[in-house]
Coordinates of C-alpha atoms and ligand atoms in Angstrom, one line a residue:
M1 CA -15.3 -22.0 -10.5
T2 CA -13.7 -22.4 -13.6
A3 CA -9.6 -22.8 -13.4
E4 CA -9.5 -19.2 -15.1
E5 CA -11.5 -17.6 -12.3
S6 CA -9.3 -19.2 -9.5
Y7 CA -6.3 -17.4 -11.2
W8 CA -8.5 -13.8 -11.0
W9 CA -5.4 -12.9 -8.7
Q10 CA -3.2 -12.8 -11.8
T11 CA -4.7 -9.8 -13.8
A12 CA -6.9 -8.3 -11.1
V13 CA -7.6 -4.3 -10.5
V14 CA -7.5 -4.4 -6.8
Y15 CA -8.9 -1.1 -5.2
Q16 CA -7.2 -0.2 -1.7
V17 CA -9.6 0.9 0.9
Y18 CA -8.1 2.9 3.4
I19 CA -10.8 2.6 5.7
R20 CA -10.6 5.1 8.1
S21 CA -10.6 7.6 5.4
F22 CA -13.0 5.9 2.8
A23 CA -16.6 6.5 4.0
D24 CA -18.2 7.3 7.6
G25 CA -21.4 5.5 8.2
D26 CA -21.9 6.5 11.9
G27 CA -21.1 9.9 12.0
D28 CA -17.8 10.1 14.0
G29 CA -15.5 11.6 11.4
V30 CA -14.0 8.1 11.2
G31 CA -14.5 5.9 8.0
D32 CA -16.3 2.5 8.7
I33 CA -17.6 -0.9 7.5
Q34 CA -21.2 0.8 7.0
G35 CA -19.7 3.5 5.4
L36 CA -17.7 0.9 3.0
R37 CA -21.1 -1.2 2.6
A38 CA -23.0 1.8 1.3
R39 CA -20.2 2.4 -1.4
L40 CA -19.7 -1.0 -2.7
P41 CA -22.1 0.1 -5.8
Y42 CA -19.7 2.9 -6.6
L43 CA -16.6 0.4 -6.4
A44 CA -18.7 -2.1 -8.9
Q45 CA -19.5 0.6 -11.0
L46 CA -15.6 1.6 -11.1
G47 CA -15.3 -1.8 -12.2
V48 CA -12.8 -3.2 -9.7
D49 CA -12.2 -7.0 -9.0
A50 CA -11.0 -6.7 -5.7
I51 CA -10.6 -4.7 -2.7
W52 CA -7.7 -4.6 -0.2
I53 CA -8.6 -3.2 3.3
N54 CA -6.1 -1.7 5.3
P55 CA -6.3 -2.9 9.1
W56 CA -9.6 -3.1 10.6
Y57 CA -8.9 -4.9 13.8
P58 CA -9.1 -3.2 17.3
S59 CA -6.3 -1.0 17.6
P60 CA -5.0 1.9 20.1
M61 CA -4.2 3.8 16.8
A62 CA -0.5 4.6 17.6
D63 CA 0.0 4.0 14.0
A64 CA -3.5 4.4 12.1
G65 CA -4.4 0.5 12.7
Y66 CA -1.0 -1.3 12.1
D67 CA -0.7 -1.5 15.9
V68 CA -3.1 -4.6 16.4
A69 CA -4.5 -5.7 19.5
D70 CA -6.4 -8.3 18.7
Y71 CA -6.2 -10.2 15.0
R72 CA -9.5 -11.7 15.4
D73 CA -12.2 -8.7 15.9
I74 CA -13.1 -5.3 14.5
D75 CA -12.2 -2.1 15.8
P76 CA -15.3 -0.6 17.5
A77 CA -14.9 2.6 15.4
Y78 CA -15.1 0.3 12.2
G79 CA -18.0 -2.0 13.1
T80 CA -18.4 -5.5 14.6
L81 CA -17.3 -9.0 13.2
E82 CA -20.9 -9.5 12.1
D83 CA -20.7 -6.1 9.8
A84 CA -17.2 -7.5 8.5
Q85 CA -19.2 -10.8 7.4
T86 CA -21.9 -8.9 5.8
L87 CA -19.5 -6.7 3.9
I88 CA -17.8 -9.9 2.6
A89 CA -20.9 -11.6 1.5
E90 CA -22.1 -8.2 0.0
A91 CA -19.0 -7.5 -1.9
H92 CA -18.8 -11.1 -3.3
A93 CA -22.3 -10.8 -4.4
L94 CA -21.1 -7.8 -6.8
G95 CA -18.4 -10.2 -7.6
I96 CA -15.3 -8.1 -5.6
R97 CA -13.1 -10.3 -4.0
V98 CA -12.1 -9.0 -0.5
I99 CA -8.3 -9.0 0.8
L100 CA -7.6 -8.3 4.4
D101 CA -4.4 -6.8 5.5
I102 CA -2.3 -8.9 8.2
V103 CA 0.5 -7.4 10.4
P104 CA 2.7 -10.0 11.5
N105 CA 6.1 -8.1 12.1
H106 CA 4.5 -6.3 15.3
T107 CA 1.5 -6.5 17.7
S108 CA 0.4 -3.4 19.5
D109 CA 1.4 -2.8 23.0
R110 CA -2.0 -3.7 24.1
H111 CA -2.0 -6.9 22.6
E112 CA -2.6 -9.4 25.6
W113 CA 0.8 -11.0 24.8
F114 CA 2.7 -7.8 25.4
R115 CA 0.8 -7.1 28.5
A116 CA 1.6 -10.4 29.8
A117 CA 5.4 -9.9 28.6
L118 CA 5.6 -6.8 30.7
A119 CA 3.9 -8.5 33.6
D120 CA 6.4 -11.0 33.1
E121 CA 4.3 -13.9 33.0
P122 CA 5.8 -17.4 32.5
G123 CA 7.1 -17.8 28.9
A124 CA 5.7 -14.4 27.6
R125 CA 8.7 -12.2 27.3
Q126 CA 10.0 -14.6 24.5
R127 CA 7.7 -13.7 22.1
Y128 CA 9.1 -10.3 21.5
H129 CA 12.5 -8.8 21.7
F130 CA 13.7 -8.0 25.0
R131 CA 17.2 -7.1 25.9
P132 CA 19.3 -5.6 28.7
G133 CA 20.7 -2.3 27.5
A134 CA 24.3 -1.6 26.4
G135 CA 27.1 0.3 28.6
A136 CA 27.8 -0.1 32.3
D137 CA 24.3 1.1 33.5
G138 CA 22.5 -0.7 30.5
S139 CA 21.0 3.0 29.4
S140 CA 22.1 2.7 25.9
P141 CA 19.8 0.7 23.2
P142 CA 21.0 -3.1 23.0
N143 CA 22.2 -2.3 19.4
N144 CA 22.0 0.8 16.8
W145 CA 19.0 -0.2 14.9
Q146 CA 16.9 2.7 14.1
S147 CA 13.0 2.9 13.8
V148 CA 11.8 3.5 10.3
F149 CA 9.8 6.4 11.8
G150 CA 12.9 7.9 13.4
G151 CA 15.0 7.5 16.7
P152 CA 16.2 4.3 18.0
A153 CA 14.2 1.0 17.5
W154 CA 14.7 0.1 21.0
T155 CA 12.3 1.6 24.0
R156 CA 13.4 1.0 27.7
V157 CA 10.6 -0.3 30.3
D158 CA 10.2 2.1 32.7
S159 CA 8.1 0.3 35.3
G160 CA 6.9 -3.0 36.6
P161 CA 9.0 -6.5 36.9
L162 CA 10.8 -5.6 33.7
K163 CA 12.0 -2.4 34.1
G164 CA 15.3 -1.4 32.9
Q165 CA 14.9 -3.9 29.9
W166 CA 14.5 -2.4 26.1
Y167 CA 12.2 -4.0 23.9
L168 CA 12.5 -3.7 20.1
H169 CA 10.2 -1.9 17.7
L170 CA 11.2 -1.4 14.1
F171 CA 8.4 1.1 13.9
A172 CA 6.4 3.1 16.5
P173 CA 7.1 2.4 20.4
G174 CA 3.5 1.3 20.6
Q175 CA 4.6 -1.6 18.0
P176 CA 6.5 -4.2 19.6
D177 CA 8.3 -6.8 17.1
L178 CA 7.4 -10.2 17.5
N179 CA 10.0 -12.8 17.9
W180 CA 9.3 -15.2 15.1
D181 CA 11.7 -17.8 15.8
H182 CA 9.1 -18.6 18.7
P183 CA 6.9 -21.5 17.8
E184 CA 3.9 -20.1 19.1
V185 CA 4.2 -16.8 17.1
R186 CA 4.2 -19.1 14.1
A187 CA 1.1 -21.2 15.1
E188 CA -0.6 -18.7 16.5
F189 CA -0.4 -16.5 12.7
E190 CA -1.5 -19.8 10.9
D191 CA -4.5 -19.9 12.9
I192 CA -5.2 -16.3 12.4
L193 CA -5.0 -16.5 8.8
A194 CA -7.6 -19.6 8.9
F195 CA -10.0 -17.6 11.4
W196 CA -10.3 -15.1 8.5
F197 CA -10.2 -17.7 5.3
D198 CA -13.2 -19.6 7.4
R199 CA -15.2 -16.1 7.2
G200 CA -14.7 -15.9 3.2
V201 CA -11.9 -13.7 3.1
D202 CA -10.0 -14.2 -0.3
G203 CA -6.4 -13.2 0.5
F204 CA -4.0 -11.2 2.8
R205 CA -1.7 -8.2 2.1
I206 CA 1.2 -9.1 4.2
D207 CA 2.5 -6.0 6.2
V208 CA 6.3 -5.6 6.1
A209 CA 6.7 -9.4 5.2
H210 CA 10.8 -8.9 4.9
G211 CA 10.7 -7.7 8.7
L212 CA 9.3 -10.5 10.6
V213 CA 13.0 -12.7 10.9
K214 CA 15.7 -10.7 12.3
A215 CA 19.5 -11.8 12.5
A216 CA 20.5 -14.2 15.2
G217 CA 21.9 -12.3 17.9
L218 CA 20.5 -8.9 16.6
P219 CA 23.8 -7.7 15.5
D220 CA 24.5 -3.9 14.9
G221 CA 23.9 -3.0 11.1
A222 CA 26.9 -1.3 9.5
D223 CA 27.1 2.4 10.3
A224 CA 25.6 3.6 7.0
D225 CA 22.4 1.6 8.0
A226 CA 21.8 3.0 11.4
E227 CA 20.1 5.9 9.5
P228 CA 16.3 6.2 9.7
Q229 CA 14.1 4.6 6.8
V230 CA 16.2 1.6 7.2
M231 CA 13.2 -0.1 5.7
L232 CA 14.3 0.3 1.8
H233 CA 17.8 -0.7 1.4
T234 CA 19.5 0.2 -1.7
E235 CA 22.6 -1.4 -1.2
G236 CA 23.7 -4.2 1.2
R237 CA 21.8 -5.6 3.8
H238 CA 20.5 -4.9 7.3
P239 CA 20.2 -7.7 10.0
A240 CA 16.5 -6.4 10.6
W241 CA 15.5 -7.1 7.2
D242 CA 15.0 -9.7 4.4
Q243 CA 16.9 -12.5 6.4
D244 CA 16.7 -16.0 4.7
G245 CA 14.7 -17.4 7.3
V246 CA 11.7 -15.6 6.7
H247 CA 10.9 -18.0 3.6
E248 CA 10.0 -20.8 6.0
V249 CA 7.4 -18.8 7.4
Y250 CA 5.6 -18.4 4.0
R251 CA 5.8 -21.9 3.5
G252 CA 3.6 -22.6 6.2
W253 CA 1.2 -19.8 5.1
R254 CA 1.1 -21.1 1.5
S255 CA 0.1 -24.5 3.0
V256 CA -3.0 -22.9 4.9
A257 CA -4.1 -21.1 1.9
E258 CA -4.1 -24.4 -0.4
R259 CA -6.3 -25.8 2.2
Y260 CA -9.2 -24.1 0.7
T261 CA -11.1 -23.7 -2.5
P262 CA -10.7 -21.5 -4.5
E263 CA -6.9 -21.2 -2.9
R264 CA -6.8 -18.0 -0.9
I265 CA -3.9 -15.6 -2.0
F266 CA -1.3 -13.5 -0.5
I267 CA 0.7 -10.3 -1.6
A268 CA 3.7 -9.3 -0.1
E269 CA 4.5 -5.5 1.2
A270 CA 8.5 -6.3 0.9
W271 CA 10.6 -3.3 0.6
V272 CA 14.0 -5.0 -0.5
P273 CA 16.7 -3.7 -2.5
S274 CA 16.1 -5.6 -5.7
N275 CA 13.6 -7.2 -7.7
E276 CA 16.0 -10.6 -7.5
R277 CA 15.4 -10.4 -3.9
L278 CA 11.7 -9.7 -4.2
A279 CA 11.6 -13.0 -6.4
R280 CA 12.5 -15.1 -3.5
Y281 CA 9.3 -14.8 -1.7
L282 CA 7.5 -15.4 -4.8
R283 CA 8.8 -19.1 -5.4
P284 CA 6.0 -21.5 -6.2
D285 CA 5.7 -22.9 -2.4
E286 CA 5.5 -19.2 -1.0
L287 CA 3.7 -16.0 -1.6
H288 CA 1.4 -15.7 -4.8
T289 CA 2.4 -12.0 -5.6
A290 CA 4.6 -9.1 -3.8
F291 CA 4.1 -5.3 -4.4
Q292 CA 6.9 -4.0 -7.0
F293 CA 7.3 -0.5 -5.8
D294 CA 9.8 1.0 -8.6
F295 CA 6.9 1.9 -10.7
L296 CA 5.9 4.6 -8.1
R297 CA 9.4 5.3 -7.6
A298 CA 10.0 6.2 -11.1
P299 CA 10.2 9.9 -12.1
W300 CA 8.1 11.1 -15.1
R301 CA 10.5 10.2 -17.8
A302 CA 9.9 7.6 -20.6
E303 CA 13.4 6.0 -20.2
W304 CA 12.5 5.3 -16.6
L305 CA 9.0 4.1 -17.4
R306 CA 10.6 1.5 -19.8
K307 CA 12.9 0.5 -17.5
V308 CA 11.1 -0.2 -14.3
V309 CA 8.3 -2.1 -16.5
D310 CA 11.1 -4.4 -18.1
D311 CA 12.7 -5.1 -14.6
A312 CA 9.3 -6.1 -13.1
I313 CA 8.2 -8.2 -15.6
S314 CA 11.4 -9.9 -16.0
S315 CA 12.0 -10.4 -12.4
A316 CA 8.3 -11.6 -11.8
A317 CA 8.7 -13.9 -14.9
S318 CA 11.6 -15.7 -13.2
V319 CA 9.6 -17.1 -10.8
G320 CA 6.6 -17.4 -12.8
A321 CA 4.4 -14.8 -10.8
P322 CA 2.5 -11.9 -12.3
P323 CA 4.1 -8.4 -12.2
T324 CA 2.3 -6.0 -10.1
W325 CA 2.0 -2.4 -10.7
V326 CA 1.3 0.2 -7.8
L327 CA 0.9 4.0 -8.6
S328 CA 0.1 5.2 -5.0
N329 CA -0.7 3.8 -1.4
H330 CA -1.3 5.1 1.9
D331 CA 2.4 5.6 2.8
V332 CA 3.5 7.5 -0.1
T333 CA 3.0 10.8 -1.7
R334 CA -0.2 10.9 -3.9
T335 CA 0.8 10.4 -7.8
V336 CA -0.6 13.7 -8.8
T337 CA 1.7 15.7 -6.7
R338 CA 4.7 13.5 -7.0
F339 CA 4.3 14.4 -10.9
S340 CA 3.6 18.2 -10.0
R341 CA 7.3 19.1 -9.7
S342 CA 10.1 18.9 -11.8
Q343 CA 11.5 15.3 -12.1
P344 CA 14.6 13.7 -11.0
A345 CA 16.9 11.7 -13.0
H346 CA 16.7 8.6 -10.5
L347 CA 14.2 6.7 -8.7
V348 CA 12.7 8.7 -5.7
D349 CA 12.8 7.8 -2.5
T350 CA 9.3 7.9 -0.9
A351 CA 10.3 10.0 2.1
W352 CA 12.7 12.4 0.2
E353 CA 9.4 13.2 -1.7
R354 CA 7.8 14.5 1.3
G355 CA 10.8 16.9 1.8
R356 CA 10.1 18.7 -1.4
W357 CA 7.2 20.5 0.2
G358 CA 8.3 24.1 0.1
E359 CA 11.1 23.5 -2.4
E360 CA 9.2 24.2 -5.5
V361 CA 5.4 25.2 -6.1
P362 CA 3.6 21.9 -7.1
D363 CA 1.9 22.5 -10.4
H364 CA -1.2 20.5 -9.9
P365 CA -2.9 20.8 -12.9
L366 CA 0.5 19.2 -14.7
G367 CA 0.4 16.5 -12.2
R368 CA -3.1 15.5 -12.6
R369 CA -2.4 15.3 -16.6
R370 CA 0.5 13.2 -15.9
A371 CA -1.2 11.0 -13.3
R372 CA -4.1 10.5 -15.5
A373 CA -1.7 9.6 -18.4
A374 CA 0.2 7.0 -15.8
A375 CA -3.0 5.4 -14.8
L376 CA -3.5 4.4 -18.5
V377 CA 0.1 3.0 -18.6
Q378 CA -0.6 1.2 -15.3
L379 CA -3.9 -0.6 -16.6
A380 CA -2.4 -1.8 -19.8
L381 CA 0.6 -3.5 -18.5
P382 CA 0.2 -7.3 -17.9
G383 CA -0.6 -8.7 -14.3
T384 CA -2.0 -7.0 -11.3
A385 CA -2.9 -3.1 -10.8
Y386 CA -3.6 -1.5 -7.4
V387 CA -5.5 1.5 -7.1
Y388 CA -5.3 3.7 -4.0
Q389 CA -8.5 5.1 -3.0
G390 CA -8.9 8.9 -4.3
E391 CA -6.6 8.3 -7.2
E392 CA -9.6 7.6 -9.5
L393 CA -10.6 11.2 -8.3
G394 CA -7.3 12.7 -9.0
L395 CA -6.8 13.7 -5.5
E396 CA -3.4 15.6 -4.7
E397 CA -1.4 15.2 -1.7
I398 CA -2.4 17.6 1.2
E399 CA 1.0 18.8 2.2
D400 CA 0.1 21.8 4.3
L401 CA -2.0 20.2 7.1
P402 CA -1.4 22.1 10.2
A403 CA 0.8 20.6 12.6
E404 CA -1.8 20.1 15.2
A405 CA -3.7 18.1 12.7
R406 CA -1.3 15.4 12.3
Q407 CA -1.5 12.1 13.2
D408 CA 1.4 10.0 11.6
P409 CA 3.8 8.8 14.3
T410 CA 6.7 9.7 11.9
W411 CA 5.9 13.5 12.3
V412 CA 7.0 13.0 16.5
Q413 CA 9.5 10.5 16.1
S414 CA 11.4 12.3 13.6
G415 CA 11.6 15.2 15.8
F416 CA 9.2 17.0 13.4
T417 CA 11.4 17.0 10.5
D418 CA 9.2 14.4 8.4
V419 CA 5.8 15.4 8.1
G420 CA 5.0 11.8 7.4
R421 CA 1.8 10.2 5.4
D422 CA -1.1 12.1 6.5
G423 CA -1.3 14.1 3.5
C424 CA -2.3 11.1 1.3
R425 CA -4.7 9.8 3.8
I426 CA -7.4 12.6 4.0
P427 CA -11.0 11.5 4.1
L428 CA -12.5 11.2 0.6
P429 CA -14.8 13.9 -0.7
W430 CA -17.9 11.9 -2.0
N431 CA -20.7 15.2 -2.7
G432 CA -21.4 18.5 -1.7
T433 CA -19.6 21.8 -1.7
E434 CA -17.6 21.9 1.4
P435 CA -16.0 19.8 4.2
P436 CA -17.1 17.0 5.1
Y437 CA -18.3 16.8 1.1
G438 CA -20.6 13.8 2.1
F439 CA -17.8 11.7 3.9
S440 CA -19.8 11.9 7.1
P441 CA -23.6 11.8 7.4
D442 CA -22.9 14.4 10.0
P443 CA -22.1 17.9 8.5
G444 CA -20.8 18.9 12.0
A445 CA -18.5 15.8 12.3
G446 CA -15.2 16.5 13.3
L447 CA -12.9 14.4 10.8
W448 CA -9.9 12.5 12.0
L449 CA -7.9 14.6 9.3
P450 CA -9.5 17.7 8.0
Q451 CA -10.2 18.1 4.4
P452 CA -9.1 21.0 2.1
W453 CA -11.7 23.6 1.2
H454 CA -11.1 23.5 -2.4
W455 CA -12.2 19.8 -3.1
A456 CA -15.8 20.5 -4.4
Q457 CA -14.8 19.7 -7.8
R458 CA -12.7 16.8 -6.8
S459 CA -16.0 14.7 -5.3
A460 CA -16.8 11.7 -6.7
E461 CA -20.5 13.1 -7.5
A462 CA -19.0 16.3 -8.9
Q463 CA -17.2 13.8 -11.5
D464 CA -19.7 11.5 -11.9
H465 CA -21.5 12.9 -15.1
D466 CA -18.4 15.0 -16.1
P467 CA -17.1 12.5 -19.3
E468 CA -13.8 14.4 -19.0
S469 CA -13.1 13.7 -15.3
T470 CA -10.6 11.3 -14.1
L471 CA -13.3 9.2 -12.2
N472 CA -14.9 8.4 -15.7
L473 CA -11.2 8.0 -17.0
Y474 CA -10.8 5.2 -14.6
R475 CA -14.2 4.0 -15.2
A476 CA -13.6 3.9 -19.0
A477 CA -10.3 2.1 -18.8
L478 CA -11.5 -0.5 -16.5
R479 CA -14.1 -1.2 -18.9
L480 CA -11.9 -1.7 -21.7
R481 CA -9.1 -3.6 -20.2
P482 CA -10.3 -6.8 -20.3
E483 CA -11.2 -6.6 -24.0
L484 CA -7.8 -4.8 -24.9
W485 CA -5.3 -6.2 -22.4
S486 CA -6.7 -9.4 -20.6
G487 CA -4.8 -12.3 -22.1
A488 CA -3.1 -9.9 -24.7
G489 CA 0.3 -11.1 -24.4
P490 CA 3.8 -9.7 -23.6
V491 CA 4.9 -6.1 -23.6
E492 CA 6.7 -5.4 -26.9
W493 CA 8.6 -1.9 -27.2
I494 CA 8.0 0.4 -30.2
E495 CA 10.9 2.5 -31.1
V496 CA 9.3 6.1 -31.1
A497 CA 11.2 8.8 -29.7
P498 CA 13.5 9.1 -26.3
D499 CA 10.3 10.7 -24.7
V500 CA 7.8 8.2 -25.6
A501 CA 7.1 5.0 -24.1
A502 CA 5.3 2.8 -26.6
F503 CA 4.3 -0.9 -26.2
G504 CA 2.2 -3.4 -28.1
R505 CA 0.2 -6.3 -26.6
G506 CA -1.5 -8.5 -29.1
D507 CA -3.6 -6.0 -31.2
A508 CA -3.2 -3.1 -29.0
Q509 CA -0.9 -0.6 -28.2
C510 CA -0.2 1.8 -25.5
W511 CA 1.7 5.2 -26.1
V512 CA 2.7 7.6 -23.4
N513 CA 4.6 10.9 -24.1
T514 CA 6.6 12.3 -21.1
G515 CA 7.9 14.9 -23.3
D516 CA 7.6 18.3 -24.1
S517 CA 6.6 18.1 -27.7
E518 CA 4.0 16.3 -29.5
V519 CA 4.5 13.0 -31.8
S520 CA 2.5 11.7 -34.7
L521 CA 0.3 8.3 -33.8
P522 CA 0.6 5.7 -36.3
A523 CA -1.4 6.2 -39.4
G524 CA -4.4 3.6 -39.4
A525 CA -4.6 3.2 -35.9
T526 CA -7.7 4.3 -33.8
V527 CA -7.9 5.8 -30.3
A528 CA -9.7 3.6 -27.9
L529 CA -9.0 5.7 -24.9
A530 CA -6.9 8.7 -24.1
S531 CA -5.6 10.2 -20.9
E532 CA -7.0 13.8 -22.4
P533 CA -9.7 14.8 -24.4
G534 CA -9.6 15.3 -28.1
V535 CA -6.4 13.0 -29.0
D536 CA -6.4 11.9 -32.5
R537 CA -3.5 11.6 -34.9
V538 CA -0.8 13.3 -32.6
L539 CA 0.0 12.8 -28.9
P540 CA 0.6 15.9 -26.8
P541 CA 3.0 15.9 -24.0
D542 CA 2.0 14.4 -20.6
T543 CA -0.7 12.1 -22.5
A544 CA -1.0 8.4 -23.0
V545 CA -3.1 6.7 -25.5
W546 CA -4.5 3.1 -26.0
L547 CA -4.7 2.4 -29.8
R548 CA -6.1 -0.5 -31.7
Ligands
LIG1 C1 3.5 -0.7 6.3 C2 2.6 -0.2 6.3 C3 2.6 1.2 6.7 C4 2.8 0.7 8.3 C5 4.0 0.2 8.5 C6 4.1 -0.8 10.0 O1 4.7 -0.2 5.7 O2 2.1 -0.1 4.8 O3 1.3 2.1 6.8 O4 3.1 2.2 9.2 O5 3.8 -1.0 7.7 O6 3.1 -1.4 10.5

């Protein structure tokens, strides 16, 4: 492996596989490893450098697998450890790296450690945060922290030796938070990392990386912070999040990764209030990269695109890390839908976005046009790009799921006020004209989330031979990306018009028009790729081009 290859992660296009909804191999209506293996050629043809697989460990699925019962095995619904090894080998043979998702902030309530804690086995409860309740009879939660999914972040044990005690869960009650001040917790996770690295895994995406360490004594947050959705603080700091002590954990993890050749890598999911706070996770002896989420929070406005791009690049550069570009993932409204309503003049809050259903009828063709343009911007920027499954098919958020179909714990925990994230997790349409669109080999399989009846034209097969499809736009962009943009140098803005964000990198340029009138393209430039067909001398509204 050349030195350049060992830095693959600095420019990679990483495709996010939400395994439950990617492809079902065994016909039970749930995606699995067998289904993913069968579609690896599709991913190779798409041209991605790596896949990041959402949690596939045994789990009672209180939060779609982010409640892990055993970190060293595979959930039977997805396959076996042997299947996982085969998948890793097959992906590598196609030149695709494999990144897993590690969930260190909390375990499942079915994890053997939590069971041991509830049984009050010696030393077991110290691995979690158990506290007596407040008030004379202990019937109030120990502090005012709220769950990200809604309601108090504490649940009272109602039977057994710990009856009456409360335990902390920043997410669902089935996801008790670990106590990261406990040395056994630290040792256990370093061992889990090595377990998977030994099996050839190339890196980990770290779930809720800013959550692990809590402020000593678990003090109340300020009143304003008692609101749900405390995961992303826009101002101030909350004692549950982004505590300085968390960095010591990652120094230990980095030394585990450095034991391997090539070095294994980490990507932090850390919702912190500023890029400056984020940069602290990326110091040279900590994590390699972190998701920078402002790109997916930016409204469709050139001035915001310029701003989030500049901010992301300069803060990553301050610690020598590559910037990262995320348009979408399994927690947020799909790009097409986000851009299909009127655009605010501020960064959006991802949960706020979900509340817009019913407020304004979405114009999906418009949203899709913008999403295609946004993809070209994303893929022209320096650093790493993350593509969430289904974005390459131009899928929209399914906002009108029937209440009884909803699975996300957010729906129940918010008292049925936040529909949650199911709408971006619908099983992918592969082929055919009606559900399950080839997702499952069994046409009668009841899928874990229902697909809409209008997705025939959005299937991978329907788009495969259509030169104007979103799938073929992504394929073309990923094919051209190394030639035009890899190693092309820094972003240099070109002044065109307030509604146009245009930048050059080396000999190539990327232009995007977020306004409502067309603009002229520079004379002498050749259009290498455009987000809409027929773009030549002028750039129409809601369109992007790559020029050389
Ligand atoms: C992360 C995951 C999300 C999950 C939460 C709790 O934010 O992306 O899906 O619900 O952590 O593990």
